[in-house]
Structure formats: C-alpha cells, structure tokens
Amino acid sequence: MLEGRDIGSVVFPDATLKVYLVATPMVRAQRRVAQHGGDVVEIARAIAERDERDSTRSDSPLRQMPDAVVVDTSDRSVAEVIAEIRALLAERQPQGST
C-alpha cells in the first residue's frame, strides 16, 4: 500500500486498487489542528488553496483517476476507513492470493 497525491495517476497507474480519500477542507483542517495546533479557519483556507493549485498546475495536475474508488472520510474513523479499504481490496484479489 502506498499513499500520495499522484500515486494512482503517475506512479502506479495500473494498480489493482486505487482509493481516492476525500474529506471536506474544514474536516481536514480540524484534523491538522488536532495534530499540530493552529487556527482552523486559516488552515482550511490553506488546504483549499493547495487543492486548487495542485489540481490546476500544468505539470502533473492532481486528479482523481476514473477507476479510483472514492472514500469520503469526513465522518468516519480511521478504523472504519481501513475496514472499507480492506474489503475493497479483498473484492479485487483472486481467491487464495495474499
């Protein structure tokens, strides 16, 4: 498993499973404040600006691949998200493989 803003589109475009994790900018900001402190409104603004910048840049813009499964993590725990990703992977793996 790898994580990154362009893992599924640039690094491993033929991956068995691509998961596109999303959450609202405010939820993402609240999570960052819980980890590192700071002003939630300012951090949410910075997150939204980065998303816009990354998705509109000319060199390798951030984009969701058509075959990616979108998982909205806004109202979910880490354990819930992991369980969903594991279930998605189990659906795509041939029986008996690990």
PDB file of C-alpha atoms in Angstrom:
ATOM      1  CA  MET A   1       0.000   0.000   0.000  1.00  0.00           C
ATOM      2  CA  LEU A   2       1.267   3.451  -0.914  1.00  0.00           C
ATOM      3  CA  GLU A   3      -0.103   6.887  -0.216  1.00  0.00           C
ATOM      4  CA  GLY A   4       0.488  10.048  -2.166  1.00  0.00           C
ATOM      5  CA  ARG A   5      -1.258  12.722  -4.156  1.00  0.00           C
ATOM      6  CA  ASP A   6      -0.219  11.211  -7.508  1.00  0.00           C
ATOM      7  CA  ILE A   7       0.435   7.546  -6.679  1.00  0.00           C
ATOM      8  CA  GLY A   8      -2.540   6.214  -8.686  1.00  0.00           C
ATOM      9  CA  SER A   9      -2.224   8.580 -11.628  1.00  0.00           C
ATOM     10  CA  VAL A  10       1.564   8.779 -12.114  1.00  0.00           C
ATOM     11  CA  VAL A  11       3.489   6.212 -10.073  1.00  0.00           C
ATOM     12  CA  PHE A  12       1.219   3.140 -10.321  1.00  0.00           C
ATOM     13  CA  PRO A  13      -1.484   3.851 -12.922  1.00  0.00           C
ATOM     14  CA  ASP A  14      -2.208   0.103 -13.314  1.00  0.00           C
ATOM     15  CA  ALA A  15      -2.653  -0.648  -9.596  1.00  0.00           C
ATOM     16  CA  THR A  16      -5.193  -3.321  -8.654  1.00  0.00           C
ATOM     17  CA  LEU A  17      -6.969  -0.883  -6.368  1.00  0.00           C
ATOM     18  CA  LYS A  18      -6.853   2.894  -6.320  1.00  0.00           C
ATOM     19  CA  VAL A  19      -8.552   4.628  -3.431  1.00  0.00           C
ATOM     20  CA  TYR A  20      -9.131   8.366  -3.541  1.00  0.00           C
ATOM     21  CA  LEU A  21      -9.583   9.578   0.026  1.00  0.00           C
ATOM     22  CA  VAL A  22     -11.548  12.792   0.415  1.00  0.00           C
ATOM     23  CA  ALA A  23     -12.761  14.929   3.296  1.00  0.00           C
ATOM     24  CA  THR A  24     -14.026  18.466   3.423  1.00  0.00           C
ATOM     25  CA  PRO A  25     -11.378  21.170   3.830  1.00  0.00           C
ATOM     26  CA  MET A  26     -12.810  22.012   7.263  1.00  0.00           C
ATOM     27  CA  VAL A  27     -12.600  18.409   8.481  1.00  0.00           C
ATOM     28  CA  ARG A  28      -9.059  18.148   7.141  1.00  0.00           C
ATOM     29  CA  ALA A  29      -8.188  21.403   8.920  1.00  0.00           C
ATOM     30  CA  GLN A  30      -9.709  20.170  12.186  1.00  0.00           C
ATOM     31  CA  ARG A  31      -7.614  17.010  11.957  1.00  0.00           C
ATOM     32  CA  ARG A  32      -4.458  19.008  11.310  1.00  0.00           C
ATOM     33  CA  VAL A  33      -5.196  21.336  14.248  1.00  0.00           C
ATOM     34  CA  ALA A  34      -5.706  18.296  16.491  1.00  0.00           C
ATOM     35  CA  GLN A  35      -2.262  17.023  15.461  1.00  0.00           C
ATOM     36  CA  HIS A  36      -0.238  20.228  15.323  1.00  0.00           C
ATOM     37  CA  GLY A  37      -2.343  23.119  16.615  1.00  0.00           C
ATOM     38  CA  GLY A  38      -3.051  26.314  14.730  1.00  0.00           C
ATOM     39  CA  ASP A  39      -6.025  28.305  13.506  1.00  0.00           C
ATOM     40  CA  VAL A  40      -8.636  26.034  11.926  1.00  0.00           C
ATOM     41  CA  VAL A  41     -10.025  28.694   9.570  1.00  0.00           C
ATOM     42  CA  GLU A  42      -6.574  29.672   8.280  1.00  0.00           C
ATOM     43  CA  ILE A  43      -5.568  26.046   7.836  1.00  0.00           C
ATOM     44  CA  ALA A  44      -8.820  25.246   5.976  1.00  0.00           C
ATOM     45  CA  ARG A  45      -8.136  28.182   3.651  1.00  0.00           C
ATOM     46  CA  ALA A  46      -4.573  26.973   3.026  1.00  0.00           C
ATOM     47  CA  ILE A  47      -5.813  23.433   2.305  1.00  0.00           C
ATOM     48  CA  ALA A  48      -8.386  24.703  -0.198  1.00  0.00           C
ATOM     49  CA  GLU A  49      -5.722  26.860  -1.881  1.00  0.00           C
ATOM     50  CA  ARG A  50      -3.312  23.927  -2.147  1.00  0.00           C
ATOM     51  CA  ASP A  51      -6.026  21.697  -3.608  1.00  0.00           C
ATOM     52  CA  GLU A  52      -6.819  24.354  -6.224  1.00  0.00           C
ATOM     53  CA  ARG A  53      -3.153  24.927  -7.036  1.00  0.00           C
ATOM     54  CA  ASP A  54      -2.403  21.198  -7.275  1.00  0.00           C
ATOM     55  CA  SER A  55      -5.409  20.448  -9.489  1.00  0.00           C
ATOM     56  CA  THR A  56      -4.736  23.287 -11.936  1.00  0.00           C
ATOM     57  CA  ARG A  57      -0.939  23.140 -12.288  1.00  0.00           C
ATOM     58  CA  SER A  58       0.381  22.457 -15.778  1.00  0.00           C
ATOM     59  CA  ASP A  59       2.885  19.768 -14.719  1.00  0.00           C
ATOM     60  CA  SER A  60       1.164  16.610 -13.452  1.00  0.00           C
ATOM     61  CA  PRO A  61      -2.041  18.129 -12.077  1.00  0.00           C
ATOM     62  CA  LEU A  62      -3.696  16.325  -9.181  1.00  0.00           C
ATOM     63  CA  ARG A  63      -6.666  14.389 -10.471  1.00  0.00           C
ATOM     64  CA  GLN A  64      -8.879  11.537  -9.474  1.00  0.00           C
ATOM     65  CA  MET A  65      -8.460   8.564 -11.781  1.00  0.00           C
ATOM     66  CA  PRO A  66     -11.684   7.251 -13.377  1.00  0.00           C
ATOM     67  CA  ASP A  67     -11.097   3.774 -11.925  1.00  0.00           C
ATOM     68  CA  ALA A  68     -10.422   5.009  -8.381  1.00  0.00           C
ATOM     69  CA  VAL A  69     -12.875   4.304  -5.593  1.00  0.00           C
ATOM     70  CA  VAL A  70     -13.759   7.488  -3.713  1.00  0.00           C
ATOM     71  CA  VAL A  71     -13.910   7.087   0.060  1.00  0.00           C
ATOM     72  CA  ASP A  72     -15.203  10.120   1.951  1.00  0.00           C
ATOM     73  CA  THR A  73     -13.524  10.077   5.347  1.00  0.00           C
ATOM     74  CA  SER A  74     -15.210  13.233   6.661  1.00  0.00           C
ATOM     75  CA  ASP A  75     -17.466  11.488   9.168  1.00  0.00           C
ATOM     76  CA  ARG A  76     -15.560   8.243   9.628  1.00  0.00           C
ATOM     77  CA  SER A  77     -12.936   6.907  11.978  1.00  0.00           C
ATOM     78  CA  VAL A  78      -9.570   5.616  10.836  1.00  0.00           C
ATOM     79  CA  ALA A  79     -10.703   2.077  11.706  1.00  0.00           C
ATOM     80  CA  GLU A  80     -13.822   2.446   9.528  1.00  0.00           C
ATOM     81  CA  VAL A  81     -11.800   3.695   6.570  1.00  0.00           C
ATOM     82  CA  ILE A  82      -9.248   0.892   6.922  1.00  0.00           C
ATOM     83  CA  ALA A  83     -12.036  -1.698   7.095  1.00  0.00           C
ATOM     84  CA  GLU A  84     -13.591  -0.352   3.891  1.00  0.00           C
ATOM     85  CA  ILE A  85     -10.269  -0.340   2.045  1.00  0.00           C
ATOM     86  CA  ARG A  86      -9.538  -3.901   3.164  1.00  0.00           C
ATOM     87  CA  ALA A  87     -12.965  -5.007   1.929  1.00  0.00           C
ATOM     88  CA  LEU A  88     -12.397  -3.290  -1.418  1.00  0.00           C
ATOM     89  CA  LEU A  89      -9.030  -4.998  -1.790  1.00  0.00           C
ATOM     90  CA  ALA A  90     -10.475  -8.401  -0.870  1.00  0.00           C
ATOM     91  CA  GLU A  91     -13.077  -7.973  -3.642  1.00  0.00           C
ATOM     92  CA  ARG A  92     -10.320  -7.398  -6.215  1.00  0.00           C
ATOM     93  CA  GLN A  93      -7.803 -10.058  -5.194  1.00  0.00           C
ATOM     94  CA  PRO A  94      -8.086 -13.543  -6.647  1.00  0.00           C
ATOM     95  CA  GLN A  95      -9.065 -16.122  -4.039  1.00  0.00           C
ATOM     96  CA  GLY A  96      -6.078 -17.650  -2.291  1.00  0.00           C
ATOM     97  CA  SER A  97      -3.703 -14.771  -3.024  1.00  0.00           C
ATOM     98  CA  THR A  98      -2.201 -12.511  -0.400  1.00  0.00           C
TER      99      THR A  98
END
